[in-house]
PDB file of C-alpha atoms and ligand atoms in Angstrom:
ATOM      1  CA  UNK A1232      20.928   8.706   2.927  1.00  0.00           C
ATOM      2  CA  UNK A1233      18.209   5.908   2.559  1.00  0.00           C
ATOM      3  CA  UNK A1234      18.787   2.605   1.418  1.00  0.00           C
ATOM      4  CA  UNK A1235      14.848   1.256   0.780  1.00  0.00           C
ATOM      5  CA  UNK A1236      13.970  -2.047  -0.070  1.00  0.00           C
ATOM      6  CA  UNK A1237      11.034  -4.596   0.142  1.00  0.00           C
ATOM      7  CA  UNK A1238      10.956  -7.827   2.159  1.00  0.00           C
ATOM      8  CA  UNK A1239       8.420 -10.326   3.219  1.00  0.00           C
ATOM      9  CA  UNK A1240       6.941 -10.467   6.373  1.00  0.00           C
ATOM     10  CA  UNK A1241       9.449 -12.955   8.910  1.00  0.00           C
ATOM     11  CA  UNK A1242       9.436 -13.724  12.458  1.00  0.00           C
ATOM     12  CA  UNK A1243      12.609 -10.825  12.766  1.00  0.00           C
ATOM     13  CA  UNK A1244      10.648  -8.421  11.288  1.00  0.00           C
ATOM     14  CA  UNK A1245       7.334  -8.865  12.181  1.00  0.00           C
ATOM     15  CA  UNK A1246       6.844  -7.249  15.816  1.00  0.00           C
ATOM     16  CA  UNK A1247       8.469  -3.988  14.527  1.00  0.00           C
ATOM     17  CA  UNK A1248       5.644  -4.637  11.450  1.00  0.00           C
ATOM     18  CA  UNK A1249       2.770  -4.494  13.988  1.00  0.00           C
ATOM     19  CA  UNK A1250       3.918  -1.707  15.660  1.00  0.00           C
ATOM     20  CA  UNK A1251       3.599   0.726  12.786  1.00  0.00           C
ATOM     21  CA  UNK A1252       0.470   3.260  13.018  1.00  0.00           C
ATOM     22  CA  UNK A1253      -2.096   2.790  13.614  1.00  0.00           C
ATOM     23  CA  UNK A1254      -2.838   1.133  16.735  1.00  0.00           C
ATOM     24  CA  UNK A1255      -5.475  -0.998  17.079  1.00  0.00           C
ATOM     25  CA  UNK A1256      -8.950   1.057  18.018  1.00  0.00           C
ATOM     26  CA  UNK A1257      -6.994   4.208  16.827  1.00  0.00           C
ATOM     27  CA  UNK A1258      -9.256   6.318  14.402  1.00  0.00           C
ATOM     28  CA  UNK A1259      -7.212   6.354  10.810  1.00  0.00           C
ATOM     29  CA  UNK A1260      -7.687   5.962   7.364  1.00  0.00           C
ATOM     30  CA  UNK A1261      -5.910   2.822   7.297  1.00  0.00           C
ATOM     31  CA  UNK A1262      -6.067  -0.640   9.236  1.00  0.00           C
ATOM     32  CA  UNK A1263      -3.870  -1.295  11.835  1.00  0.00           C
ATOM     33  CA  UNK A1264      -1.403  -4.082  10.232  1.00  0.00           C
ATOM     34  CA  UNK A1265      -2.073  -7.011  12.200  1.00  0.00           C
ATOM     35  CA  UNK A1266      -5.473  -6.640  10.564  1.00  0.00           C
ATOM     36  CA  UNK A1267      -3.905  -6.633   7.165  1.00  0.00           C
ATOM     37  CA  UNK A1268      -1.417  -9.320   8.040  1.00  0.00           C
ATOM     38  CA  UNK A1269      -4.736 -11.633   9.279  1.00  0.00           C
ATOM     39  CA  UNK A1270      -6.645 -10.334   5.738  1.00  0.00           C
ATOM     40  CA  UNK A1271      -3.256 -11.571   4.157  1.00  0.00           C
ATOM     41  CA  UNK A1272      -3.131 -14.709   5.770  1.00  0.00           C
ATOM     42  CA  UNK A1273      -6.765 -15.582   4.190  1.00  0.00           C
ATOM     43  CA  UNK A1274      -6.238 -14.117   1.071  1.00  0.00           C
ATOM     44  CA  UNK A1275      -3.919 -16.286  -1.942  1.00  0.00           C
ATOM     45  CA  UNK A1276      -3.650 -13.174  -4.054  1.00  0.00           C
ATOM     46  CA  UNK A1277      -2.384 -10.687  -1.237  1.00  0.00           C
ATOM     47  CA  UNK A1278       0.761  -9.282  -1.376  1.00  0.00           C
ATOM     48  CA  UNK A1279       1.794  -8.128   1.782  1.00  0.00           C
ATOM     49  CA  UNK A1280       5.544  -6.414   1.851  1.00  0.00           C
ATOM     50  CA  UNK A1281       7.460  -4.737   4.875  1.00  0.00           C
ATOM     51  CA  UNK A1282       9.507  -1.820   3.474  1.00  0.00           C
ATOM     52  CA  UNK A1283      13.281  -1.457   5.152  1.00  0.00           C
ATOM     53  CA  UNK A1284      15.569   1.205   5.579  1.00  0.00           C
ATOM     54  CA  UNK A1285      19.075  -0.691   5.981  1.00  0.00           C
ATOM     55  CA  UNK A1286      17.542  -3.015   8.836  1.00  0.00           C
ATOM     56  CA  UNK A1287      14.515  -0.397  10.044  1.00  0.00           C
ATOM     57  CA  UNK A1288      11.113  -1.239   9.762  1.00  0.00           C
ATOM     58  CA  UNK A1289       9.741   1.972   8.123  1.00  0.00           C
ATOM     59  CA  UNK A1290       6.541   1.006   6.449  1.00  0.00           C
ATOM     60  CA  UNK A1291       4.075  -1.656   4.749  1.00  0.00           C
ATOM     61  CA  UNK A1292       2.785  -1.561   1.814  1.00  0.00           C
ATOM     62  CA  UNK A1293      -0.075  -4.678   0.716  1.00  0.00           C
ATOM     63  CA  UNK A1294      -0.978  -4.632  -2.983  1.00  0.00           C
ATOM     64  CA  UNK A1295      -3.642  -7.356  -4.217  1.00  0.00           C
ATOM     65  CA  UNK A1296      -2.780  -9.430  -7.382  1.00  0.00           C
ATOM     66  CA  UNK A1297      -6.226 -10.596  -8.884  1.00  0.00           C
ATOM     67  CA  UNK A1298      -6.927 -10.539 -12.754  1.00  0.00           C
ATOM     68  CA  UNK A1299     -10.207 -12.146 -12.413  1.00  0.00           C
ATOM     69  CA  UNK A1300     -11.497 -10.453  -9.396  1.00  0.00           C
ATOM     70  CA  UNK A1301     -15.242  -9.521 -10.929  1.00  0.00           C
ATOM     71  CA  UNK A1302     -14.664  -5.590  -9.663  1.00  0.00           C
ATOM     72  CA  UNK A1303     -11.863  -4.392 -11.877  1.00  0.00           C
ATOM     73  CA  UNK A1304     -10.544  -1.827  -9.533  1.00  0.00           C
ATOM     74  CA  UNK A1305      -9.886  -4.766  -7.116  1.00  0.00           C
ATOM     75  CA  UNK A1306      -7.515  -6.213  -9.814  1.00  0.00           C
ATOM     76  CA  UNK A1307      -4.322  -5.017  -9.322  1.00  0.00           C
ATOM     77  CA  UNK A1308      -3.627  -2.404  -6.493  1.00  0.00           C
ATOM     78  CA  UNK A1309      -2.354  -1.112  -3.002  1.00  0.00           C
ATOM     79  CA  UNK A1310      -4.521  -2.005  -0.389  1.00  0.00           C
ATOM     80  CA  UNK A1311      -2.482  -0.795   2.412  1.00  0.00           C
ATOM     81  CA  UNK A1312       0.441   1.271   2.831  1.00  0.00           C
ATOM     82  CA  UNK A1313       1.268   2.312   6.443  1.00  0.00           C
ATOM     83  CA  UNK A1314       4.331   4.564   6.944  1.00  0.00           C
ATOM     84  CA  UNK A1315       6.138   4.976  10.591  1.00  0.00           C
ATOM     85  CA  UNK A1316       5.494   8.445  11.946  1.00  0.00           C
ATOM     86  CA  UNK A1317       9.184   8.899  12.141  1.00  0.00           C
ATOM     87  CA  UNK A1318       9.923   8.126   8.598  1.00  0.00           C
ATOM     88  CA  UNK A1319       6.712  10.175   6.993  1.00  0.00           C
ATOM     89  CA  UNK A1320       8.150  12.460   4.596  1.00  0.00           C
ATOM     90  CA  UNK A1321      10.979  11.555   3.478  1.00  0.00           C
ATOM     91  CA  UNK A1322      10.383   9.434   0.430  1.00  0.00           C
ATOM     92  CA  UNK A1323       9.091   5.769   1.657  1.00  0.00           C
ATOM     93  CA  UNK A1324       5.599   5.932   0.335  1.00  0.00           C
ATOM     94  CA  UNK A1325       6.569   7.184  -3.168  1.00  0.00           C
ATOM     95  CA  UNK A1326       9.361   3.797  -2.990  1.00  0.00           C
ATOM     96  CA  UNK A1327       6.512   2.111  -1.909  1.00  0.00           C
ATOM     97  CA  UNK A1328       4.699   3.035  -4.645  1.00  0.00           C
ATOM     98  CA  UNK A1329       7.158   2.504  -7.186  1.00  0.00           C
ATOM     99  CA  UNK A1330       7.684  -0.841  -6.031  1.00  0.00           C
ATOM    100  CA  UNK A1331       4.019  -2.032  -6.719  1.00  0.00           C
ATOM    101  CA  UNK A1332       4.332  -0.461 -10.052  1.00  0.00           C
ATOM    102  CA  UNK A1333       7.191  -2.015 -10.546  1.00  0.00           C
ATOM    103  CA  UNK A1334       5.522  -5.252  -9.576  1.00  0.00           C
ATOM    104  CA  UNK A1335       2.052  -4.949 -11.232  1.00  0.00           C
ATOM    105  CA  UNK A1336       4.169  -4.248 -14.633  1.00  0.00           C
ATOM    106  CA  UNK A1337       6.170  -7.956 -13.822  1.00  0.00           C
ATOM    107  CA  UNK A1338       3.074  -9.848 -13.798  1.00  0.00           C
ATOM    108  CA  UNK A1339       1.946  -8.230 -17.195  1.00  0.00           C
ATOM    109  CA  UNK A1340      -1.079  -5.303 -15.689  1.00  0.00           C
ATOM    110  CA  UNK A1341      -1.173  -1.953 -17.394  1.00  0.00           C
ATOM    111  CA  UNK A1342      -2.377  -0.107 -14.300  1.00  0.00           C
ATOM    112  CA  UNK A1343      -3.031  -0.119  -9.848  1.00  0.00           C
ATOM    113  CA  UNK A1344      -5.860   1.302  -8.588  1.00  0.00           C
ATOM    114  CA  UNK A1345      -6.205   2.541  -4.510  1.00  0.00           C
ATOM    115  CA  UNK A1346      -9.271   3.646  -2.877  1.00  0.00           C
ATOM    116  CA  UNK A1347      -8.971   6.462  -0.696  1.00  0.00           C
ATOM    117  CA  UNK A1348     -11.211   8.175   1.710  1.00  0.00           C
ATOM    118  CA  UNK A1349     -12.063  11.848   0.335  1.00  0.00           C
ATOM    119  CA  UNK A1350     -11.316  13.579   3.845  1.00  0.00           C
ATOM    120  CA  UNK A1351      -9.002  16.884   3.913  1.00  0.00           C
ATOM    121  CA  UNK A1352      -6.292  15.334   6.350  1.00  0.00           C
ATOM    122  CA  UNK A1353      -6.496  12.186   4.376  1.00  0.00           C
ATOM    123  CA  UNK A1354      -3.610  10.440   1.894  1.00  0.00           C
ATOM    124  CA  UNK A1355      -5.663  12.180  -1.104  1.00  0.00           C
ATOM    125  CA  UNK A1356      -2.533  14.818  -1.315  1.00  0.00           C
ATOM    126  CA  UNK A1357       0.158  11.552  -1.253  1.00  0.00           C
ATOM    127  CA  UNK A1358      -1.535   9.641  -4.006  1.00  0.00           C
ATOM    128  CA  UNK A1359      -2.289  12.499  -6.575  1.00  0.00           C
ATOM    129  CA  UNK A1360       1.468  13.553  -5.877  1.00  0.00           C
ATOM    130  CA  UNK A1361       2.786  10.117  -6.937  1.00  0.00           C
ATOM    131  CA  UNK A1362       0.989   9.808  -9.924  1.00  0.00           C
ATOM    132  CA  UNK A1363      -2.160   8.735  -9.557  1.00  0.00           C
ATOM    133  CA  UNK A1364      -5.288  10.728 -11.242  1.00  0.00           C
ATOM    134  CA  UNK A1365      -8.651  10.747  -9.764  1.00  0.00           C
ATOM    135  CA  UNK A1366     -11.081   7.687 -11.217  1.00  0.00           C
ATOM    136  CA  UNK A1367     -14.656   7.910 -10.179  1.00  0.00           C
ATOM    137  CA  UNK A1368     -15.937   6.399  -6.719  1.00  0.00           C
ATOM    138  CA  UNK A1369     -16.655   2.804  -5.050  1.00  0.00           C
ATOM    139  CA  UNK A1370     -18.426   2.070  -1.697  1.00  0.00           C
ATOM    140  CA  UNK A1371     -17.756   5.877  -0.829  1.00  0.00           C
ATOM    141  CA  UNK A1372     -14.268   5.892  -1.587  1.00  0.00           C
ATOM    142  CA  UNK A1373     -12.415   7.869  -4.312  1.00  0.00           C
ATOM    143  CA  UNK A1374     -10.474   5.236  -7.241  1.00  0.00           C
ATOM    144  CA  UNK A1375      -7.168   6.716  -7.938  1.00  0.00           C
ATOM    145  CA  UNK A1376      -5.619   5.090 -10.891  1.00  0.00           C
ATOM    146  CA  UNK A1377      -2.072   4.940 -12.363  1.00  0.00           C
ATOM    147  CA  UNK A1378      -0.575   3.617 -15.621  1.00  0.00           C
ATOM    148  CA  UNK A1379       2.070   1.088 -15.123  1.00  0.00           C
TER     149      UNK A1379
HETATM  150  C1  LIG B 442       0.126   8.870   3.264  1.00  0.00           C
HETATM  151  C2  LIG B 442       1.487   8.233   3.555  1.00  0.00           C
HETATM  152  C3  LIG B 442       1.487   6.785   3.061  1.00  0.00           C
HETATM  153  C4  LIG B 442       2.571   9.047   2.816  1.00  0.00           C
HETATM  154  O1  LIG B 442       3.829   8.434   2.999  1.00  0.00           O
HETATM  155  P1  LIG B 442       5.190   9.303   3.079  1.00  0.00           P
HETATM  156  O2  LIG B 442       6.312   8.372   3.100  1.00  0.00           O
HETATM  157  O3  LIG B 442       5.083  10.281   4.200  1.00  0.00           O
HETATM  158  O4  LIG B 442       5.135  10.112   1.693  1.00  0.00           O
HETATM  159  P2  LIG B 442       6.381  10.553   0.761  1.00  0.00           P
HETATM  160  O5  LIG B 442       7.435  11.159   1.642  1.00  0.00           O
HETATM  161  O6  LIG B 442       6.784   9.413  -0.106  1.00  0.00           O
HETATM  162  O7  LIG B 442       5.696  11.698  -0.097  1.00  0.00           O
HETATM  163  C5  LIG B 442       5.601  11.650  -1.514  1.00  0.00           C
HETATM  164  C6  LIG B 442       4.954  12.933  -1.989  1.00  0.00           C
HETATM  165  O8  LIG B 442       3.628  13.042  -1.453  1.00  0.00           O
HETATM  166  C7  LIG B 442       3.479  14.272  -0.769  1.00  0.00           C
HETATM  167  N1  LIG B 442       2.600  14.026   0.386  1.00  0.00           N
HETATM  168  C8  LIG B 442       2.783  13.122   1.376  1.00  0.00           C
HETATM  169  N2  LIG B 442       1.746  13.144   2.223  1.00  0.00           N
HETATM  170  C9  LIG B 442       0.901  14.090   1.766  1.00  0.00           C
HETATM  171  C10 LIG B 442      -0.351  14.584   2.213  1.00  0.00           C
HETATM  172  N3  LIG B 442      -0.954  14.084   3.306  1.00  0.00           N
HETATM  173  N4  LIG B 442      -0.941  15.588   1.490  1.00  0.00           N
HETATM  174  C11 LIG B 442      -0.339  16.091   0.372  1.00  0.00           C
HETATM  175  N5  LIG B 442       0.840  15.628  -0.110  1.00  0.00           N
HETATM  176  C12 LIG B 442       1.445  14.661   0.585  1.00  0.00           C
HETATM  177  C13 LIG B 442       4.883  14.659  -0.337  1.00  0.00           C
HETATM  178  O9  LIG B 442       4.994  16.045  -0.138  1.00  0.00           O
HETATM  179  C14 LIG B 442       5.679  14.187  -1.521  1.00  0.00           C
HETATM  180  O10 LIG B 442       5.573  15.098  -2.586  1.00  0.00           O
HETATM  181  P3  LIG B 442       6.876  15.634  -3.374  1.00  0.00           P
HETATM  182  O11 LIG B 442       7.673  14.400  -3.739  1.00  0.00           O
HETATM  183  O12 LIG B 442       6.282  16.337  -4.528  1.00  0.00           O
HETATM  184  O13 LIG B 442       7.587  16.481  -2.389  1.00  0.00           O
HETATM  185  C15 LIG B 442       1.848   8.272   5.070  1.00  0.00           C
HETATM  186  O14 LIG B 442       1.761   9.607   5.528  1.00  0.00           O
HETATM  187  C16 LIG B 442       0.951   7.411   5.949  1.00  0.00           C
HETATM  188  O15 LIG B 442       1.291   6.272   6.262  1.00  0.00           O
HETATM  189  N6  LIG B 442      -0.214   7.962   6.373  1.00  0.00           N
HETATM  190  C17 LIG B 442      -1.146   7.268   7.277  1.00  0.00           C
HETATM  191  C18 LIG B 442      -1.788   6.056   6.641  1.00  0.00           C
HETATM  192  C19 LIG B 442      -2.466   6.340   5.310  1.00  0.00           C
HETATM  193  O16 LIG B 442      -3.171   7.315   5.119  1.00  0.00           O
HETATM  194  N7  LIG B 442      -2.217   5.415   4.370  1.00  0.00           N
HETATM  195  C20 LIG B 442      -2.810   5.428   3.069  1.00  0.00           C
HETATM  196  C21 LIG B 442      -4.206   4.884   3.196  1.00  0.00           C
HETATM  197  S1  LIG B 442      -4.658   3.926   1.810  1.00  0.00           S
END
């Protein structure tokens, strides 16, 4: 049974945090997380999170908080959501998911957006399963948006 909840980053958590895939120079359609954690650190409206099963570090999901931000699909999203090979399906991206929903509905938005990459082994399958419909393109990257 799984017991998932968000945290913030912490000094306990974090080198289990940096350890989830990808590694750094690794080929993957997401950053390694000590890049998001350093995008984080220079960014006020990033929202990074560290998803836990009981104590395990199973994922990380960063979502971006930023009604003014002059490209609207940058205005409320997930930016990164990396899930431990060990823990891949079995339910912790759709939490993740969920959780930024959640979130994005708390500060008063009526929808997230997440780019993906339009590749065949790519997290196109994960998104469109969880609810998000297809929204046009940016910078080569398909918009997926949601309702909140
Ligand atoms: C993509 C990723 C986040 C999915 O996380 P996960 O925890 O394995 O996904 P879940 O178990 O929550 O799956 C939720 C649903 O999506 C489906 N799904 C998951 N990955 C899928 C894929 N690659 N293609 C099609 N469907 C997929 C599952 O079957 C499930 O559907 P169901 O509930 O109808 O059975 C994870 O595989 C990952 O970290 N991938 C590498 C990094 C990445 O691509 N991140 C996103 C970049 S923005």
């Amino acid at each position: 049974m799984s017991d998932l909840r968000l945290v913030e980053l912490s000094t306990e958590n974090l080198p289990a945090v940096i350890g989830l895939p990808p590694a750094i120079g690794e080929k993957a359609y997401v950053a390694p997380v000590l890049h998001s954690i350093a995008e984080a650190y220079v960014t006020p409206t990033a929202w990074p999170r560290v998803i836990l099963d009981g104590d395990e570090v199973v994922g990380f999901v960063m979502a971006n908080w930023d009604a003014e931000n002059e490209i609207p699909e940058f205005r409320s999203g997930i930016w990164r959501l990396n899930v431990a090979d060990e823990a891949k399906g079995r339910g912790v991206g759709r939490f993740a998911v969920q959780q930024v929903a959640e979130e994005a509905r708390r500060r008063g938005f009526e929808q997230i957006t997440v780019l993906w990459e339009p590749a065949a082994d790519g997290p196109e399958g994960f998104y469109l399963a969880v609810g998000f419909e297809k929204a046009g393109e940016l910078f080569g990257e398909t918009v997926g948006v949601m309702r909140v």
